[in-house]
PDB file of N, CA and C in Angstrom:
ATOM      1  N   MET E  60      -6.016  -4.288 -15.738  1.00  0.00           N
ATOM      2  CA  MET E  60      -6.398  -5.548 -15.137  1.00  0.00           C
ATOM      3  C   MET E  60      -7.909  -5.539 -14.957  1.00  0.00           C
ATOM      4  N   LYS E  61      -8.536  -6.586 -15.442  1.00  0.00           N
ATOM      5  CA  LYS E  61      -9.969  -6.766 -15.250  1.00  0.00           C
ATOM      6  C   LYS E  61     -10.190  -8.114 -14.597  1.00  0.00           C
ATOM      7  N   PHE E  62     -11.306  -8.236 -13.929  1.00  0.00           N
ATOM      8  CA  PHE E  62     -11.632  -9.501 -13.279  1.00  0.00           C
ATOM      9  C   PHE E  62     -13.055  -9.889 -13.634  1.00  0.00           C
ATOM     10  N   GLU E  63     -13.188 -10.993 -14.355  1.00  0.00           N
ATOM     11  CA  GLU E  63     -14.492 -11.573 -14.675  1.00  0.00           C
ATOM     12  C   GLU E  63     -14.362 -13.078 -14.496  1.00  0.00           C
ATOM     13  N   LYS E  64     -14.464 -13.538 -13.264  1.00  0.00           N
ATOM     14  CA  LYS E  64     -14.276 -14.932 -12.864  1.00  0.00           C
ATOM     15  C   LYS E  64     -12.825 -15.386 -13.015  1.00  0.00           C
ATOM     16  N   GLU E  65     -12.008 -14.606 -13.689  1.00  0.00           N
ATOM     17  CA  GLU E  65     -10.563 -14.833 -13.741  1.00  0.00           C
ATOM     18  C   GLU E  65      -9.899 -13.519 -14.131  1.00  0.00           C
ATOM     19  N   LEU E  66      -8.629 -13.412 -13.837  1.00  0.00           N
ATOM     20  CA  LEU E  66      -7.910 -12.182 -14.161  1.00  0.00           C
ATOM     21  C   LEU E  66      -7.665 -12.074 -15.656  1.00  0.00           C
ATOM     22  N   ILE E  67      -7.807 -10.870 -16.178  1.00  0.00           N
ATOM     23  CA  ILE E  67      -7.493 -10.591 -17.569  1.00  0.00           C
ATOM     24  C   ILE E  67      -6.458  -9.474 -17.567  1.00  0.00           C
ATOM     25  N   LEU E  68      -5.263  -9.767 -18.070  1.00  0.00           N
ATOM     26  CA  LEU E  68      -4.170  -8.808 -18.069  1.00  0.00           C
ATOM     27  C   LEU E  68      -3.926  -8.286 -19.478  1.00  0.00           C
ATOM     28  N   ASP E  69      -3.537  -7.006 -19.567  1.00  0.00           N
ATOM     29  CA  ASP E  69      -3.175  -6.466 -20.876  1.00  0.00           C
ATOM     30  C   ASP E  69      -1.707  -6.782 -21.175  1.00  0.00           C
ATOM     31  N   ASN E  70      -1.216  -6.360 -22.334  1.00  0.00           N
ATOM     32  CA  ASN E  70       0.138  -6.726 -22.764  1.00  0.00           C
ATOM     33  C   ASN E  70       1.215  -6.203 -21.818  1.00  0.00           C
ATOM     34  N   LEU E  71       1.077  -4.977 -21.344  1.00  0.00           N
ATOM     35  CA  LEU E  71       2.067  -4.414 -20.425  1.00  0.00           C
ATOM     36  C   LEU E  71       2.124  -5.217 -19.132  1.00  0.00           C
ATOM     37  N   GLU E  72       0.969  -5.585 -18.607  1.00  0.00           N
ATOM     38  CA  GLU E  72       0.925  -6.370 -17.368  1.00  0.00           C
ATOM     39  C   GLU E  72       1.504  -7.770 -17.573  1.00  0.00           C
ATOM     40  N   LEU E  73       1.310  -8.345 -18.753  1.00  0.00           N
ATOM     41  CA  LEU E  73       1.906  -9.657 -19.033  1.00  0.00           C
ATOM     42  C   LEU E  73       3.428  -9.577 -19.040  1.00  0.00           C
ATOM     43  N   ARG E  74       3.969  -8.482 -19.580  1.00  0.00           N
ATOM     44  CA  ARG E  74       5.425  -8.307 -19.558  1.00  0.00           C
ATOM     45  C   ARG E  74       5.929  -8.059 -18.145  1.00  0.00           C
ATOM     46  N   GLN E  75       5.159  -7.318 -17.341  1.00  0.00           N
ATOM     47  CA  GLN E  75       5.543  -7.066 -15.948  1.00  0.00           C
ATOM     48  C   GLN E  75       5.545  -8.359 -15.141  1.00  0.00           C
ATOM     49  N   LEU E  76       4.692  -9.275 -15.503  1.00  0.00           N
ATOM     50  CA  LEU E  76       4.577 -10.543 -14.793  1.00  0.00           C
ATOM     51  C   LEU E  76       5.880 -11.344 -14.848  1.00  0.00           C
ATOM     52  N   ALA E  77       6.709 -11.092 -15.849  1.00  0.00           N
ATOM     53  CA  ALA E  77       7.965 -11.821 -15.994  1.00  0.00           C
ATOM     54  C   ALA E  77       9.012 -11.384 -14.972  1.00  0.00           C
ATOM     55  N   THR E  78       8.886 -10.170 -14.439  1.00  0.00           N
ATOM     56  CA  THR E  78       9.863  -9.682 -13.462  1.00  0.00           C
ATOM     57  C   THR E  78       9.360  -9.905 -12.047  1.00  0.00           C
ATOM     58  N   ARG E  79      10.289  -9.991 -11.108  1.00  0.00           N
ATOM     59  CA  ARG E  79       9.903 -10.208  -9.719  1.00  0.00           C
ATOM     60  C   ARG E  79       9.100  -9.014  -9.184  1.00  0.00           C
ATOM     61  N   GLY E  80       9.578  -7.807  -9.430  1.00  0.00           N
ATOM     62  CA  GLY E  80       8.881  -6.614  -8.960  1.00  0.00           C
ATOM     63  C   GLY E  80       7.509  -6.453  -9.591  1.00  0.00           C
ATOM     64  N   GLY E  81       7.424  -6.784 -10.878  1.00  0.00           N
ATOM     65  CA  GLY E  81       6.138  -6.704 -11.560  1.00  0.00           C
ATOM     66  C   GLY E  81       5.137  -7.702 -11.013  1.00  0.00           C
ATOM     67  N   PHE E  82       5.628  -8.903 -10.692  1.00  0.00           N
ATOM     68  CA  PHE E  82       4.754  -9.928 -10.106  1.00  0.00           C
ATOM     69  C   PHE E  82       4.228  -9.436  -8.756  1.00  0.00           C
ATOM     70  N   TYR E  83       5.108  -8.847  -7.938  1.00  0.00           N
ATOM     71  CA  TYR E  83       4.689  -8.319  -6.631  1.00  0.00           C
ATOM     72  C   TYR E  83       3.612  -7.245  -6.809  1.00  0.00           C
ATOM     73  N   ASP E  84       3.843  -6.315  -7.757  1.00  0.00           N
ATOM     74  CA  ASP E  84       2.877  -5.240  -7.987  1.00  0.00           C
ATOM     75  C   ASP E  84       1.524  -5.782  -8.443  1.00  0.00           C
ATOM     76  N   LEU E  85       1.549  -6.717  -9.377  1.00  0.00           N
ATOM     77  CA  LEU E  85       0.294  -7.293  -9.861  1.00  0.00           C
ATOM     78  C   LEU E  85      -0.411  -8.092  -8.777  1.00  0.00           C
ATOM     79  N   TRP E  86       0.358  -8.766  -7.924  1.00  0.00           N
ATOM     80  CA  TRP E  86      -0.238  -9.509  -6.817  1.00  0.00           C
ATOM     81  C   TRP E  86      -0.939  -8.547  -5.855  1.00  0.00           C
ATOM     82  N   ASN E  87      -0.279  -7.427  -5.558  1.00  0.00           N
ATOM     83  CA  ASN E  87      -0.892  -6.436  -4.668  1.00  0.00           C
ATOM     84  C   ASN E  87      -2.165  -5.856  -5.259  1.00  0.00           C
ATOM     85  N   LYS E  88      -2.207  -5.666  -6.578  1.00  0.00           N
ATOM     86  CA  LYS E  88      -3.411  -5.151  -7.226  1.00  0.00           C
ATOM     87  C   LYS E  88      -4.523  -6.200  -7.282  1.00  0.00           C
ATOM     88  N   SER E  89      -4.149  -7.474  -7.406  1.00  0.00           N
ATOM     89  CA  SER E  89      -5.156  -8.516  -7.620  1.00  0.00           C
ATOM     90  C   SER E  89      -5.762  -9.068  -6.329  1.00  0.00           C
ATOM     91  N   ILE E  90      -5.164  -8.796  -5.172  1.00  0.00           N
ATOM     92  CA  ILE E  90      -5.688  -9.398  -3.940  1.00  0.00           C
ATOM     93  C   ILE E  90      -7.088  -8.916  -3.603  1.00  0.00           C
ATOM     94  N   LYS E  91      -7.478  -7.753  -4.123  1.00  0.00           N
ATOM     95  CA  LYS E  91      -8.828  -7.271  -3.820  1.00  0.00           C
ATOM     96  C   LYS E  91      -9.914  -8.077  -4.529  1.00  0.00           C
ATOM     97  N   TYR E  92      -9.549  -8.858  -5.531  1.00  0.00           N
ATOM     98  CA  TYR E  92     -10.519  -9.655  -6.278  1.00  0.00           C
ATOM     99  C   TYR E  92     -10.703 -11.068  -5.737  1.00  0.00           C
ATOM    100  N   PHE E  93      -9.875 -11.473  -4.801  1.00  0.00           N
ATOM    101  CA  PHE E  93      -9.890 -12.860  -4.331  1.00  0.00           C
ATOM    102  C   PHE E  93     -10.147 -12.933  -2.829  1.00  0.00           C
ATOM    103  N   LYS E  94     -10.600 -14.084  -2.412  1.00  0.00           N
ATOM    104  CA  LYS E  94     -10.932 -14.297  -1.007  1.00  0.00           C
ATOM    105  C   LYS E  94      -9.679 -14.391  -0.141  1.00  0.00           C
ATOM    106  N   THR E  95      -8.626 -15.027  -0.654  1.00  0.00           N
ATOM    107  CA  THR E  95      -7.385 -15.177   0.113  1.00  0.00           C
ATOM    108  C   THR E  95      -6.203 -14.707  -0.733  1.00  0.00           C
ATOM    109  N   TYR E  96      -5.100 -14.405  -0.062  1.00  0.00           N
ATOM    110  CA  TYR E  96      -3.873 -14.033  -0.753  1.00  0.00           C
ATOM    111  C   TYR E  96      -3.364 -15.177  -1.617  1.00  0.00           C
ATOM    112  N   GLU E  97      -3.524 -16.389  -1.119  1.00  0.00           N
ATOM    113  CA  GLU E  97      -3.047 -17.557  -1.857  1.00  0.00           C
ATOM    114  C   GLU E  97      -3.823 -17.748  -3.158  1.00  0.00           C
ATOM    115  N   ASP E  98      -5.120 -17.467  -3.149  1.00  0.00           N
ATOM    116  CA  ASP E  98      -5.911 -17.556  -4.378  1.00  0.00           C
ATOM    117  C   ASP E  98      -5.432 -16.544  -5.416  1.00  0.00           C
ATOM    118  N   ALA E  99      -5.109 -15.339  -4.970  1.00  0.00           N
ATOM    119  CA  ALA E  99      -4.585 -14.313  -5.878  1.00  0.00           C
ATOM    120  C   ALA E  99      -3.246 -14.751  -6.456  1.00  0.00           C
ATOM    121  N   TYR E 100      -2.404 -15.316  -5.604  1.00  0.00           N
ATOM    122  CA  TYR E 100      -1.104 -15.818  -6.068  1.00  0.00           C
ATOM    123  C   TYR E 100      -1.290 -16.916  -7.114  1.00  0.00           C
ATOM    124  N   GLU E 101      -2.159 -17.870  -6.837  1.00  0.00           N
ATOM    125  CA  GLU E 101      -2.374 -18.984  -7.763  1.00  0.00           C
ATOM    126  C   GLU E 101      -2.925 -18.504  -9.105  1.00  0.00           C
ATOM    127  N   ALA E 102      -3.799 -17.502  -9.089  1.00  0.00           N
ATOM    128  CA  ALA E 102      -4.341 -16.969 -10.347  1.00  0.00           C
ATOM    129  C   ALA E 102      -3.216 -16.358 -11.189  1.00  0.00           C
ATOM    130  N   LEU E 103      -2.334 -15.569 -10.555  1.00  0.00           N
ATOM    131  CA  LEU E 103      -1.212 -14.983 -11.289  1.00  0.00           C
ATOM    132  C   LEU E 103      -0.222 -16.049 -11.738  1.00  0.00           C
ATOM    133  N   GLU E 104      -0.012 -17.027 -10.894  1.00  0.00           N
ATOM    134  CA  GLU E 104       0.917 -18.106 -11.241  1.00  0.00           C
ATOM    135  C   GLU E 104       0.380 -18.910 -12.430  1.00  0.00           C
ATOM    136  N   ASP E 105      -0.928 -19.128 -12.494  1.00  0.00           N
ATOM    137  CA  ASP E 105      -1.537 -19.831 -13.632  1.00  0.00           C
ATOM    138  C   ASP E 105      -1.336 -19.046 -14.927  1.00  0.00           C
ATOM    139  N   ILE E 106      -1.491 -17.721 -14.851  1.00  0.00           N
ATOM    140  CA  ILE E 106      -1.277 -16.881 -16.033  1.00  0.00           C
ATOM    141  C   ILE E 106       0.191 -16.939 -16.441  1.00  0.00           C
ATOM    142  N   HIS E 107       1.098 -16.858 -15.469  1.00  0.00           N
ATOM    143  CA  HIS E 107       2.527 -16.924 -15.765  1.00  0.00           C
ATOM    144  C   HIS E 107       2.881 -18.277 -16.389  1.00  0.00           C
ATOM    145  N   ASP E 108       2.310 -19.337 -15.875  1.00  0.00           N
ATOM    146  CA  ASP E 108       2.565 -20.677 -16.399  1.00  0.00           C
ATOM    147  C   ASP E 108       2.067 -20.798 -17.843  1.00  0.00           C
ATOM    148  N   ALA E 109       0.903 -20.261 -18.138  1.00  0.00           N
ATOM    149  CA  ALA E 109       0.361 -20.327 -19.491  1.00  0.00           C
ATOM    150  C   ALA E 109       1.182 -19.468 -20.456  1.00  0.00           C
ATOM    151  N   GLN E 110       1.694 -18.341 -19.985  1.00  0.00           N
ATOM    152  CA  GLN E 110       2.438 -17.423 -20.845  1.00  0.00           C
ATOM    153  C   GLN E 110       3.884 -17.874 -21.071  1.00  0.00           C
ATOM    154  N   TYR E 111       4.554 -18.315 -20.006  1.00  0.00           N
ATOM    155  CA  TYR E 111       5.988 -18.606 -20.076  1.00  0.00           C
ATOM    156  C   TYR E 111       6.323 -20.097 -19.899  1.00  0.00           C
ATOM    157  N   PHE E 112       5.317 -20.944 -19.754  1.00  0.00           N
ATOM    158  CA  PHE E 112       5.476 -22.403 -19.654  1.00  0.00           C
ATOM    159  C   PHE E 112       6.320 -22.842 -18.455  1.00  0.00           C
ATOM    160  N   GLU E 113       6.283 -22.072 -17.397  1.00  0.00           N
ATOM    161  CA  GLU E 113       6.937 -22.453 -16.137  1.00  0.00           C
ATOM    162  C   GLU E 113       6.343 -21.637 -15.003  1.00  0.00           C
ATOM    163  N   ARG E 114       6.433 -22.196 -13.803  1.00  0.00           N
ATOM    164  CA  ARG E 114       5.980 -21.468 -12.624  1.00  0.00           C
ATOM    165  C   ARG E 114       7.108 -20.571 -12.157  1.00  0.00           C
ATOM    166  N   LYS E 115       6.757 -19.410 -11.620  1.00  0.00           N
ATOM    167  CA  LYS E 115       7.775 -18.475 -11.151  1.00  0.00           C
ATOM    168  C   LYS E 115       8.340 -18.933  -9.812  1.00  0.00           C
ATOM    169  N   TRP E 116       7.490 -19.380  -8.909  1.00  0.00           N
ATOM    170  CA  TRP E 116       7.906 -19.938  -7.619  1.00  0.00           C
ATOM    171  C   TRP E 116       7.301 -21.328  -7.474  1.00  0.00           C
ATOM    172  N   SER E 117       7.887 -22.133  -6.612  1.00  0.00           N
ATOM    173  CA  SER E 117       7.419 -23.508  -6.474  1.00  0.00           C
ATOM    174  C   SER E 117       6.110 -23.602  -5.697  1.00  0.00           C
ATOM    175  N   SER E 118       5.883 -22.661  -4.776  1.00  0.00           N
ATOM    176  CA  SER E 118       4.658 -22.691  -3.976  1.00  0.00           C
ATOM    177  C   SER E 118       4.379 -21.291  -3.423  1.00  0.00           C
ATOM    178  N   TYR E 119       3.217 -21.133  -2.832  1.00  0.00           N
ATOM    179  CA  TYR E 119       2.860 -19.857  -2.221  1.00  0.00           C
ATOM    180  C   TYR E 119       3.809 -19.524  -1.076  1.00  0.00           C
ATOM    181  N   GLU E 120       4.195 -20.519  -0.304  1.00  0.00           N
ATOM    182  CA  GLU E 120       5.122 -20.289   0.821  1.00  0.00           C
ATOM    183  C   GLU E 120       6.469 -19.777   0.322  1.00  0.00           C
ATOM    184  N   SER E 121       6.955 -20.327  -0.757  1.00  0.00           N
ATOM    185  CA  SER E 121       8.209 -19.868  -1.352  1.00  0.00           C
ATOM    186  C   SER E 121       8.082 -18.413  -1.807  1.00  0.00           C
ATOM    187  N   TYR E 122       6.949 -18.086  -2.429  1.00  0.00           N
ATOM    188  CA  TYR E 122       6.693 -16.713  -2.862  1.00  0.00           C
ATOM    189  C   TYR E 122       6.685 -15.768  -1.671  1.00  0.00           C
ATOM    190  N   ARG E 123       5.991 -16.144  -0.594  1.00  0.00           N
ATOM    191  CA  ARG E 123       5.903 -15.277   0.585  1.00  0.00           C
ATOM    192  C   ARG E 123       7.269 -15.059   1.229  1.00  0.00           C
ATOM    193  N   MET E 124       8.101 -16.095   1.262  1.00  0.00           N
ATOM    194  CA  MET E 124       9.445 -15.941   1.825  1.00  0.00           C
ATOM    195  C   MET E 124      10.255 -14.932   1.015  1.00  0.00           C
ATOM    196  N   CYS E 125      10.200 -15.030  -0.298  1.00  0.00           N
ATOM    197  CA  CYS E 125      10.926 -14.087  -1.155  1.00  0.00           C
ATOM    198  C   CYS E 125      10.362 -12.680  -1.031  1.00  0.00           C
ATOM    199  N   TYR E 126       9.048 -12.578  -0.984  1.00  0.00           N
ATOM    200  CA  TYR E 126       8.398 -11.271  -0.866  1.00  0.00           C
ATOM    201  C   TYR E 126       8.761 -10.605   0.463  1.00  0.00           C
ATOM    202  N   ASN E 127       8.694 -11.352   1.550  1.00  0.00           N
ATOM    203  CA  ASN E 127       9.041 -10.793   2.864  1.00  0.00           C
ATOM    204  C   ASN E 127      10.511 -10.408   2.924  1.00  0.00           C
ATOM    205  N   ARG E 128      11.376 -11.197   2.302  1.00  0.00           N
ATOM    206  CA  ARG E 128      12.801 -10.875   2.264  1.00  0.00           C
ATOM    207  C   ARG E 128      13.040  -9.575   1.498  1.00  0.00           C
ATOM    208  N   SER E 129      12.286  -9.358   0.430  1.00  0.00           N
ATOM    209  CA  SER E 129      12.461  -8.137  -0.354  1.00  0.00           C
ATOM    210  C   SER E 129      11.998  -6.905   0.424  1.00  0.00           C
ATOM    211  N   LEU E 130      11.034  -7.079   1.314  1.00  0.00           N
ATOM    212  CA  LEU E 130      10.574  -5.956   2.127  1.00  0.00           C
ATOM    213  C   LEU E 130      11.599  -5.570   3.189  1.00  0.00           C
ATOM    214  N   LYS E 131      12.352  -6.546   3.672  1.00  0.00           N
ATOM    215  CA  LYS E 131      13.340  -6.300   4.715  1.00  0.00           C
ATOM    216  C   LYS E 131      14.665  -5.783   4.161  1.00  0.00           C
ATOM    217  N   LYS E 132      14.907  -6.003   2.853  1.00  0.00           N
ATOM    218  CA  LYS E 132      16.173  -5.615   2.251  1.00  0.00           C
ATOM    219  C   LYS E 132      16.310  -4.086   2.270  1.00  0.00           C
ATOM    220  N   PRO E 133      17.415  -3.559   2.797  1.00  0.00           N
ATOM    221  CA  PRO E 133      17.594  -2.102   2.810  1.00  0.00           C
ATOM    222  C   PRO E 133      17.801  -1.571   1.398  1.00  0.00           C
ATOM    223  N   LYS E 134      17.233  -0.430   1.148  1.00  0.00           N
ATOM    224  CA  LYS E 134      17.390   0.211  -0.154  1.00  0.00           C
ATOM    225  C   LYS E 134      18.748   0.913  -0.193  1.00  0.00           C
ATOM    226  N   ILE E 135      19.516   0.658  -1.217  1.00  0.00           N
ATOM    227  CA  ILE E 135      20.826   1.273  -1.366  1.00  0.00           C
ATOM    228  C   ILE E 135      20.677   2.521  -2.200  1.00  0.00           C
ATOM    229  N   LYS E 136      21.136   3.637  -1.661  1.00  0.00           N
ATOM    230  CA  LYS E 136      21.057   4.908  -2.370  1.00  0.00           C
ATOM    231  C   LYS E 136      22.276   5.066  -3.260  1.00  0.00           C
ATOM    232  N   LYS E 137      22.035   5.511  -4.479  1.00  0.00           N
ATOM    233  CA  LYS E 137      23.138   5.799  -5.395  1.00  0.00           C
ATOM    234  C   LYS E 137      23.578   7.231  -5.190  1.00  0.00           C
ATOM    235  N   ARG E 138      24.859   7.443  -5.328  1.00  0.00           N
ATOM    236  CA  ARG E 138      25.391   8.804  -5.169  1.00  0.00           C
ATOM    237  C   ARG E 138      25.321   9.579  -6.440  1.00  0.00           C
TER     238      ARG E 138
END
């Protein structure tokens, strides 16, 4: 990931962007380049929209609700 006035992702990161976990990871990495969390989200959402022709979430609030829910979800251990 590089940042030169906009995020530049490599092929692996573009594929990760399609998954929920990958989007979360890339968002966590990209927040250091932006003034607000919402700006980082919008930059990733713009890349996702250009790559897959759809938005992953309807808004930043929707994204935050899903992200917070995933943090609260207990991890199930496999035997």
